[in-house]
Coordinates of C-alpha atoms in Angstrom, one line a residue:
X623 CA -124.2 101.5 151.8
X624 CA -123.3 97.8 152.3
X625 CA -123.1 96.4 155.8
X626 CA -119.4 95.7 155.2
X627 CA -118.8 99.4 154.5
X628 CA -121.0 100.4 157.4
X629 CA -119.1 98.1 159.6
X630 CA -115.9 99.8 158.7
X631 CA -116.8 103.4 159.5
X632 CA -119.8 104.7 161.3
X633 CA -120.8 107.7 163.1
X634 CA -117.9 109.8 164.4
X635 CA -115.8 109.6 161.2
X636 CA -114.4 112.6 159.3
X637 CA -113.2 114.2 156.1
X638 CA -114.6 116.3 153.3
X639 CA -113.1 118.5 150.8
X640 CA -115.3 121.5 151.3
X641 CA -117.0 121.5 147.9
X642 CA -120.4 122.1 149.4
X643 CA -121.5 118.5 150.1
X644 CA -124.4 118.0 152.6
X645 CA -123.7 118.9 156.2
X646 CA -124.2 115.3 157.4
X647 CA -122.2 113.4 154.8
X648 CA -118.7 113.4 153.3
X649 CA -117.8 113.3 149.6
X650 CA -118.0 109.5 149.6
X651 CA -121.6 109.5 150.9
X652 CA -120.6 108.3 154.4
X653 CA -121.6 110.0 157.6
X654 CA -119.3 113.0 158.3
X655 CA -116.1 112.0 160.0
X656 CA -115.1 114.0 163.0
X657 CA -111.6 113.0 164.0
X658 CA -108.9 115.5 164.6
X659 CA -105.1 115.7 165.2
X660 CA -105.8 114.9 168.9
X661 CA -108.0 111.8 168.3
X662 CA -105.6 110.5 165.7
X663 CA -102.7 111.1 168.1
X664 CA -104.5 109.3 170.9
X665 CA -105.1 106.3 168.6
X666 CA -101.4 106.3 167.5
X667 CA -100.0 106.7 171.0
X668 CA -102.4 103.9 172.2
X669 CA -101.1 101.7 169.4
X670 CA -97.4 102.7 169.7
X671 CA -96.6 103.1 173.4
X672 CA -97.7 99.6 174.0
X673 CA -96.1 96.8 176.0
X674 CA -93.1 97.3 173.7
X675 CA -91.9 100.1 175.9
X676 CA -91.3 97.6 178.7
X677 CA -88.7 95.6 176.8
X678 CA -86.6 98.7 175.8
X679 CA -84.3 98.6 178.9
X680 CA -83.5 95.0 178.0
X681 CA -83.0 95.9 174.3
X682 CA -80.7 98.8 175.3
X683 CA -78.7 96.5 177.6
X684 CA -78.0 94.2 174.6
X685 CA -76.8 97.0 172.4
X686 CA -75.1 99.3 175.0
X687 CA -74.9 103.0 175.5
X688 CA -73.8 103.9 172.0
X689 CA -75.9 101.6 169.7
X690 CA -79.0 101.5 171.9
X691 CA -80.1 105.2 171.8
X692 CA -78.8 105.5 168.2
X693 CA -81.0 102.6 167.0
X694 CA -84.0 104.0 168.9
X695 CA -83.6 107.4 167.1
X696 CA -83.1 105.7 163.7
X697 CA -86.3 103.7 164.1
X698 CA -88.2 106.8 165.1
X699 CA -87.0 108.7 162.1
X700 CA -87.8 105.8 159.7
X701 CA -91.2 105.4 161.3
X702 CA -92.1 109.1 160.9
X703 CA -90.7 109.3 157.4
X704 CA -92.5 106.3 156.0
X705 CA -95.7 107.1 157.9
X706 CA -95.7 110.5 156.1
X707 CA -95.3 108.7 152.8
X708 CA -98.1 106.3 153.7
X709 CA -100.4 109.2 154.7
X710 CA -100.2 110.5 151.2
X711 CA -101.6 107.2 149.9
X712 CA -105.0 107.6 151.7
X713 CA -106.4 109.3 148.6
X714 CA -105.5 108.1 145.1
X715 CA -104.5 111.0 142.8
X716 CA -105.5 114.4 144.2
X717 CA -104.8 114.8 148.0
X718 CA -108.1 116.8 148.5
X719 CA -110.6 115.2 146.2
X720 CA -109.0 111.9 145.1
X721 CA -110.7 108.5 145.7
X722 CA -110.4 107.4 149.3
X723 CA -108.6 104.2 150.3
X724 CA -110.4 103.0 153.5
X725 CA -107.8 100.4 154.6
X726 CA -104.1 99.6 154.1
X727 CA -105.1 96.9 151.6
X728 CA -107.2 99.4 149.6
X729 CA -104.2 101.7 149.3
X730 CA -102.0 98.9 148.1
X731 CA -104.7 97.8 145.7
X732 CA -105.1 101.3 144.3
X733 CA -101.3 101.9 143.9
X734 CA -99.7 98.5 143.3
X735 CA -102.5 96.0 142.6
X736 CA -102.2 92.3 141.8
X737 CA -100.3 89.8 144.0
X738 CA -99.0 92.6 146.3
X739 CA -102.5 93.2 147.7
X740 CA -102.7 89.6 148.8
X741 CA -99.2 89.5 150.3
X742 CA -100.0 92.8 152.1
X743 CA -103.3 91.4 153.4
X744 CA -101.6 88.2 154.7
X745 CA -98.8 90.1 156.5
X746 CA -101.1 92.7 157.9
X747 CA -103.7 90.4 159.3
X748 CA -101.2 87.7 160.6
X749 CA -99.4 90.6 162.3
X750 CA -102.7 91.9 163.9
X751 CA -103.5 88.4 165.1
X752 CA -99.9 88.2 166.5
X753 CA -100.3 91.5 168.3
X754 CA -103.5 90.2 170.0
X755 CA -101.5 87.1 171.2
X756 CA -98.6 89.3 172.4
X757 CA -100.9 91.7 174.3
X758 CA -102.7 88.8 176.0
X759 CA -99.4 87.4 177.2
X760 CA -98.2 90.9 178.3
X761 CA -101.4 91.6 180.3
X762 CA -101.4 88.3 182.1
X763 CA -97.7 88.8 183.0
X764 CA -98.7 92.2 184.5
X765 CA -101.6 90.7 186.4
X766 CA -99.3 88.0 187.8
X767 CA -96.8 90.6 188.7
X768 CA -99.4 92.4 191.0
X769 CA -100.1 89.1 192.7
X770 CA -96.4 88.3 193.1
X771 CA -95.4 91.8 194.2
X772 CA -98.0 91.5 197.0
X773 CA -96.7 88.0 197.9
X774 CA -93.1 89.3 198.0
X775 CA -94.3 92.2 200.2
X776 CA -95.8 89.8 202.7
X777 CA -93.3 86.9 202.7
X778 CA -90.0 88.6 201.7
X779 CA -88.1 88.7 198.4
X780 CA -86.8 85.1 198.8
X781 CA -90.3 83.6 198.8
X782 CA -91.2 81.3 195.9
X783 CA -94.4 83.2 195.0
X784 CA -95.2 81.1 191.9
X785 CA -98.3 82.2 190.1
X786 CA -100.1 80.5 187.1
X787 CA -100.8 82.8 184.2
X788 CA -103.8 80.7 182.9
X789 CA -106.6 82.2 185.0
X790 CA -105.3 85.8 184.2
X791 CA -105.3 85.1 180.5
X792 CA -108.8 83.8 180.7
X793 CA -109.9 87.0 182.6
X794 CA -108.3 89.1 179.9
X795 CA -110.0 87.1 177.2
X796 CA -113.4 87.5 178.8
X797 CA -112.9 91.3 178.9
X798 CA -111.9 91.3 175.2
X799 CA -115.0 89.3 174.3
X800 CA -117.1 92.1 175.8
X801 CA -115.2 95.0 174.2
X802 CA -115.0 93.2 170.9
X803 CA -118.7 93.7 170.5
X804 CA -118.2 97.5 169.9
X805 CA -119.0 97.6 166.2
X806 CA -116.2 99.6 164.7
X807 CA -113.1 101.8 164.9
X808 CA -114.9 105.2 165.3
X809 CA -116.7 104.0 168.4
X810 CA -113.6 103.1 170.3
X811 CA -112.1 106.7 170.4
X812 CA -112.9 106.9 174.2
X813 CA -111.2 103.6 174.8
X814 CA -108.1 104.9 173.0
X815 CA -108.0 108.0 175.1
X816 CA -108.2 106.0 178.4
X817 CA -105.5 103.6 177.0
X818 CA -103.2 106.5 176.0
X819 CA -103.5 108.0 179.5
X820 CA -102.7 104.5 181.0
X821 CA -99.6 104.1 178.8
X822 CA -98.2 107.4 180.1
X823 CA -99.0 106.3 183.7
X824 CA -97.0 103.1 183.6
X825 CA -94.2 104.4 181.4
X826 CA -93.8 107.3 183.8
X827 CA -93.8 105.0 186.8
X828 CA -91.2 102.8 185.1
X829 CA -89.1 105.8 184.3
X830 CA -89.5 107.3 187.9
X831 CA -88.4 104.0 189.5
X832 CA -85.4 103.9 187.1
X833 CA -84.4 107.4 188.0
X834 CA -84.8 106.7 191.7
X835 CA -82.7 103.6 191.4
X836 CA -79.9 105.5 189.7
X837 CA -80.1 108.3 192.3
X838 CA -80.0 105.7 195.2
X839 CA -77.0 103.9 193.8
X840 CA -75.3 107.2 192.9
X841 CA -73.9 105.7 189.6
X842 CA -75.0 104.8 186.2
X843 CA -74.9 101.1 185.3
X844 CA -74.1 99.6 181.9
X845 CA -71.4 99.9 179.3
X846 CA -70.8 101.5 175.9
X847 CA -71.1 98.1 174.2
X848 CA -73.9 96.5 176.2
X849 CA -73.9 93.0 177.9
X850 CA -70.3 91.8 178.3
X851 CA -69.2 88.6 176.5
X852 CA -67.9 85.9 178.9
X853 CA -69.4 87.0 182.2
X854 CA -73.1 87.2 181.0
X855 CA -73.3 85.6 177.6
X856 CA -71.3 83.8 175.0
X857 CA -70.2 85.6 171.8
X858 CA -72.9 83.8 169.8
X859 CA -75.6 84.6 172.3
X860 CA -74.5 88.3 172.3
X861 CA -75.1 88.4 168.5
X862 CA -78.5 86.7 168.6
X863 CA -79.6 88.9 171.5
X864 CA -78.5 92.1 169.7
X865 CA -80.6 91.0 166.7
X866 CA -83.5 90.2 169.0
X867 CA -83.2 93.7 170.5
X868 CA -83.6 95.2 167.0
X869 CA -86.9 93.2 166.7
X870 CA -88.1 94.5 170.1
X871 CA -87.4 98.1 169.1
X872 CA -89.1 97.6 165.7
X873 CA -92.2 96.2 167.5
X874 CA -92.2 99.2 169.9
X875 CA -92.6 101.5 167.0
X876 CA -94.9 99.6 164.7
X877 CA -98.3 101.1 164.0
X878 CA -98.2 101.6 160.2
X879 CA -100.4 98.6 159.8
X880 CA -103.4 100.6 161.2
X881 CA -102.3 104.1 160.0
X882 CA -104.7 104.3 157.0
X883 CA -107.6 103.0 159.2
X884 CA -106.8 105.8 161.7
X885 CA -106.6 108.4 158.9
X886 CA -110.0 107.3 157.7
X887 CA -111.5 108.8 160.9
X888 CA -110.3 112.4 160.1
X889 CA -112.4 115.3 159.1
X890 CA -111.5 117.6 156.3
X891 CA -110.5 120.3 155.4
X892 CA -107.6 120.5 155.9
X893 CA -106.7 117.4 153.8
X894 CA -106.5 114.2 155.8
X895 CA -102.8 113.7 154.8
X896 CA -101.9 117.1 156.4
X897 CA -103.7 116.3 159.6
X898 CA -102.2 112.7 159.7
X899 CA -98.7 114.0 159.2
X900 CA -99.2 116.4 162.1
X901 CA -100.6 113.7 164.3
X902 CA -97.7 111.3 163.3
X903 CA -95.0 113.9 164.1
X904 CA -96.6 114.7 167.4
X905 CA -97.1 111.0 168.4
X906 CA -93.7 109.8 167.2
X907 CA -91.9 112.7 168.9
X908 CA -93.7 112.1 172.2
X909 CA -93.1 108.3 171.9
X910 CA -89.4 108.7 171.1
X911 CA -88.8 110.9 174.2
X912 CA -90.6 108.4 176.3
X913 CA -88.7 105.5 174.8
X914 CA -85.3 107.1 175.2
X915 CA -86.1 107.9 178.8
X916 CA -87.5 104.4 179.7
X917 CA -84.9 102.5 177.8
X918 CA -82.0 104.5 179.0
X919 CA -83.0 104.9 182.7
X920 CA -84.0 101.3 182.9
X921 CA -80.5 100.3 181.6
X922 CA -78.8 102.9 183.8
X923 CA -80.6 101.4 186.8
X924 CA -79.9 97.7 186.1
X925 CA -77.1 97.6 183.6
X926 CA -76.5 94.0 182.3
X927 CA -79.2 92.7 184.6
X928 CA -82.0 94.7 182.9
X929 CA -85.2 92.5 183.0
X930 CA -87.0 91.6 179.8
X931 CA -90.1 93.4 181.1
X932 CA -89.2 96.4 183.2
X933 CA -92.2 96.4 185.6
X934 CA -92.7 92.6 185.9
X935 CA -89.2 91.3 185.8
X936 CA -88.7 92.3 189.4
X937 CA -85.8 94.6 189.0
X938 CA -87.9 96.6 191.4
X939 CA -89.7 95.3 194.5
X940 CA -90.6 98.5 196.2
X941 CA -92.7 100.6 196.6
X942 CA -94.9 97.6 195.9
X943 CA -98.2 99.6 195.7
X944 CA -96.7 101.8 193.0
X945 CA -95.7 98.7 191.0
X946 CA -99.2 97.5 191.4
X947 CA -100.6 100.7 190.0
X948 CA -98.3 100.5 187.0
X949 CA -99.2 96.9 186.3
X950 CA -102.9 97.6 186.5
X951 CA -102.4 100.6 184.1
X952 CA -100.7 98.2 181.7
X953 CA -103.6 95.8 181.8
X954 CA -106.2 98.7 181.2
X955 CA -104.0 100.0 178.3
X956 CA -103.7 96.6 176.7
X957 CA -107.5 96.0 176.8
X958 CA -107.8 99.2 174.7
X959 CA -104.8 98.6 172.5
X960 CA -106.0 95.0 171.7
X961 CA -109.2 96.6 170.3
X962 CA -107.3 99.3 168.3
X963 CA -105.3 96.6 166.6
X964 CA -108.1 94.1 166.1
X965 CA -110.8 96.3 164.7
X966 CA -109.4 96.4 161.2
X967 CA -109.1 92.6 161.2
X968 CA -112.7 92.3 162.5
X969 CA -114.0 94.7 159.8
X970 CA -112.1 92.9 157.0
X971 CA -113.6 89.4 157.9
X972 CA -117.1 90.8 158.3
X973 CA -117.0 92.7 155.1
X974 CA -115.7 89.6 153.2
X975 CA -118.4 87.4 154.8
X976 CA -121.1 89.9 153.7
X977 CA -119.8 90.1 150.2
X978 CA -119.7 86.3 149.9
X979 CA -123.1 85.7 151.5
X980 CA -125.2 88.9 151.1
X981 CA -128.5 87.1 151.7
X982 CA -127.5 85.0 154.7
X983 CA -129.7 86.1 157.7
X984 CA -127.1 85.0 160.2
X985 CA -124.5 87.4 158.8
X986 CA -126.8 90.4 158.0
X987 CA -129.5 90.4 160.7
X988 CA -129.1 92.8 163.6
X989 CA -131.0 92.5 166.9
X990 CA -131.8 95.5 169.1
X991 CA -130.7 94.9 172.6
X992 CA -132.4 97.5 174.9
X993 CA -130.1 99.4 177.3
X994 CA -132.0 101.5 179.9
X995 CA -131.3 105.2 179.4
X996 CA -129.4 104.6 176.1
X997 CA -130.2 103.9 172.5
X998 CA -130.6 100.1 171.9
X999 CA -127.4 98.3 171.2
X1000 CA -127.4 96.7 167.7
X1001 CA -126.2 93.1 168.1
X1002 CA -125.2 91.2 165.0
X1003 CA -125.1 87.4 165.6
X1004 CA -122.3 86.8 163.2
X1005 CA -120.2 89.5 164.8
X1006 CA -120.9 88.1 168.2
X1007 CA -119.9 84.5 167.3
X1008 CA -116.9 85.2 165.1
X1009 CA -115.3 87.8 167.3
X1010 CA -115.8 85.6 170.4
X1011 CA -114.1 82.7 168.6
X1012 CA -111.3 85.0 167.6
X1013 CA -110.6 86.1 171.2
X1014 CA -110.8 82.5 172.4
X1015 CA -108.2 81.3 169.8
X1016 CA -105.8 84.2 170.7
X1017 CA -106.2 83.4 174.4
X1018 CA -105.5 79.6 174.0
X1019 CA -102.4 80.3 171.8
X1020 CA -101.1 82.8 174.5
X1021 CA -101.4 80.0 177.1
X1022 CA -99.4 77.7 174.9
X1023 CA -96.6 80.2 174.0
X1024 CA -96.0 82.5 176.9
X1025 CA -92.6 84.1 176.1
X1026 CA -93.1 87.8 176.0
X1027 CA -89.7 89.1 174.7
X1028 CA -89.4 86.6 171.8
X1029 CA -92.9 86.9 170.6
X1030 CA -92.5 90.7 170.6
X1031 CA -89.2 90.4 168.6
X1032 CA -90.7 88.1 166.0
X1033 CA -93.8 90.3 165.5
X1034 CA -91.6 93.4 165.2
X1035 CA -89.3 91.7 162.7
X1036 CA -92.1 90.2 160.7
X1037 CA -94.1 93.3 160.3
X1038 CA -91.6 96.1 160.3
X1039 CA -90.1 96.0 156.8
X1040 CA -93.1 95.1 154.6
X1041 CA -95.7 97.3 156.4
X1042 CA -93.6 100.2 157.7
X1043 CA -91.1 100.5 154.9
X1044 CA -91.6 98.5 151.7
X1045 CA -95.3 99.2 150.9
X1046 CA -95.3 102.9 151.8
X1047 CA -92.1 103.5 149.7
X1048 CA -93.4 101.6 146.7
X1049 CA -96.8 103.2 146.8
X1050 CA -95.3 106.7 147.2
X1051 CA -93.0 106.0 144.1
X1052 CA -96.1 105.1 142.1
X1053 CA -98.3 107.9 143.4
X1054 CA -95.7 110.7 142.8
X1055 CA -94.5 109.0 139.6
X1056 CA -90.8 109.1 140.7
X1057 CA -88.6 108.1 137.7
X1058 CA -86.6 104.9 138.1
X1059 CA -82.9 105.4 138.9
X1060 CA -83.5 109.1 139.8
X1061 CA -81.6 110.2 143.0
X1062 CA -84.9 110.2 144.9
X1063 CA -85.8 106.7 143.7
X1064 CA -82.3 105.3 144.6
X1065 CA -82.3 106.8 148.1
X1066 CA -85.8 105.4 148.8
X1067 CA -84.7 101.9 147.6
X1068 CA -81.5 102.1 149.8
X1069 CA -83.7 102.9 152.8
X1070 CA -85.9 100.0 152.0
X1071 CA -83.0 97.6 151.5
X1072 CA -81.3 98.7 154.8
X1073 CA -84.6 98.1 156.7
X1074 CA -85.0 94.6 155.1
X1075 CA -81.5 93.6 156.4
X1076 CA -82.5 94.8 159.9
X1077 CA -85.8 92.9 159.8
X1078 CA -84.1 89.6 158.7
X1079 CA -81.5 90.0 161.5
X1080 CA -84.2 90.7 164.1
X1081 CA -86.3 87.7 163.0
X1082 CA -83.2 85.4 163.2
X1083 CA -82.4 86.6 166.7
X1084 CA -86.0 86.2 167.9
X1085 CA -86.4 82.7 166.5
X1086 CA -83.1 81.8 168.2
X1087 CA -84.7 83.1 171.4
X1088 CA -87.8 81.0 171.0
X1089 CA -85.7 77.8 170.3
X1090 CA -83.8 78.3 173.5
X1091 CA -87.0 79.0 175.4
X1092 CA -88.6 75.8 174.1
X1093 CA -85.7 73.7 175.5
X1094 CA -87.0 74.4 179.1
X1095 CA -90.6 74.9 178.3
X1096 CA -93.8 73.4 179.6
X1097 CA -97.2 74.3 178.0
X1098 CA -99.7 76.4 180.0
X1099 CA -96.9 77.5 182.4
X1100 CA -95.7 81.1 182.1
X1101 CA -92.1 81.5 183.2
X1102 CA -92.0 83.5 186.4

């Protein structure tokens, strides 16, 4: 077993086809995987109900009461459908005994090969890097919100209460440097469960505050078509913002880029694809209900004034302690979600380094660090250095580019079509040998083309947003 492989999956991993292999190992010679529908769902919910949920009230406000919920439902359907197609690509050939593909890139290599593998790798890893930046920005905004909420509580809502994001981004970076030393995906299952609980905590608080606001006002804000042209925005801004809202919703649903990696933690029988489809259905259903409630109640509470980030945009000031709890929960969740997204990237770099320099002591040597009462922690110097540099780079970029909504929109647009739709559809066509121009083939291509158009529109809207932000922007200064 190479170190690269070992890095990718260790202990708690799962899946075997029940053909009488050893009790300790799976059919590929790796240690038995132990993941279930529940652990996979925890990973997915940690990845999906991320900071994206907080921009949904804003996105719904751009689109209005008809288009907003409709777009949310459409995205959830597409995400579930294409994730089910992707789950079938974990094994090549037979679903029970075919060769395993350990990563998204392995699946593309086995089914499509050639240049598509490189394109997929670039898009996937740039996206994972982008998510790390997005989550650093989001967590610092939440930490600032706690500070500002306490300041408003003490000095009144008119107080300036300006806070710099830089120290908070550095704090988040330091936490990530520590957690990044967890060797691989299987060993962060506990972090995923904590993060999933946190995501429910802050989403529920956001939802509760929205419901309370609607009840207090006694009327539902907002309109059927969203933000009104003239009073709030120009016609051109309305179009760009609607496109940007599509990007924000796409980002809120994106987790396909780590689906295969999650599936590779599942035990078998039943086949991994079956378990993964159950976990996907459960997670996407739970997520969609949450998204509909948070997006719609946020919009109902604030109408056209819906903030870009529901819990930090100061649509709510009170009860201030409840807002603080919600924002702390966001930070804890993002600490975990950052790891769920970055582990595949870490594993890829370490595996590649090992393959290129198999005899380099710096890359291969592991030191035992004694921990009283526990097994010694295996510290790999290359892992320590490279993961630390990675976290530092994402933190510095976050300080330079602190616009949450636009970054979220660009990430959603950039990753949604290729990773959530195009590759799963193309691999499924190859795997199931669907004949060209058959009804099934045509309908899959129509789905893919429609999603491409949405992605292009969303990217255009988000870039327009960044350009307008840059006009009033000063580096290392998060807009309050």
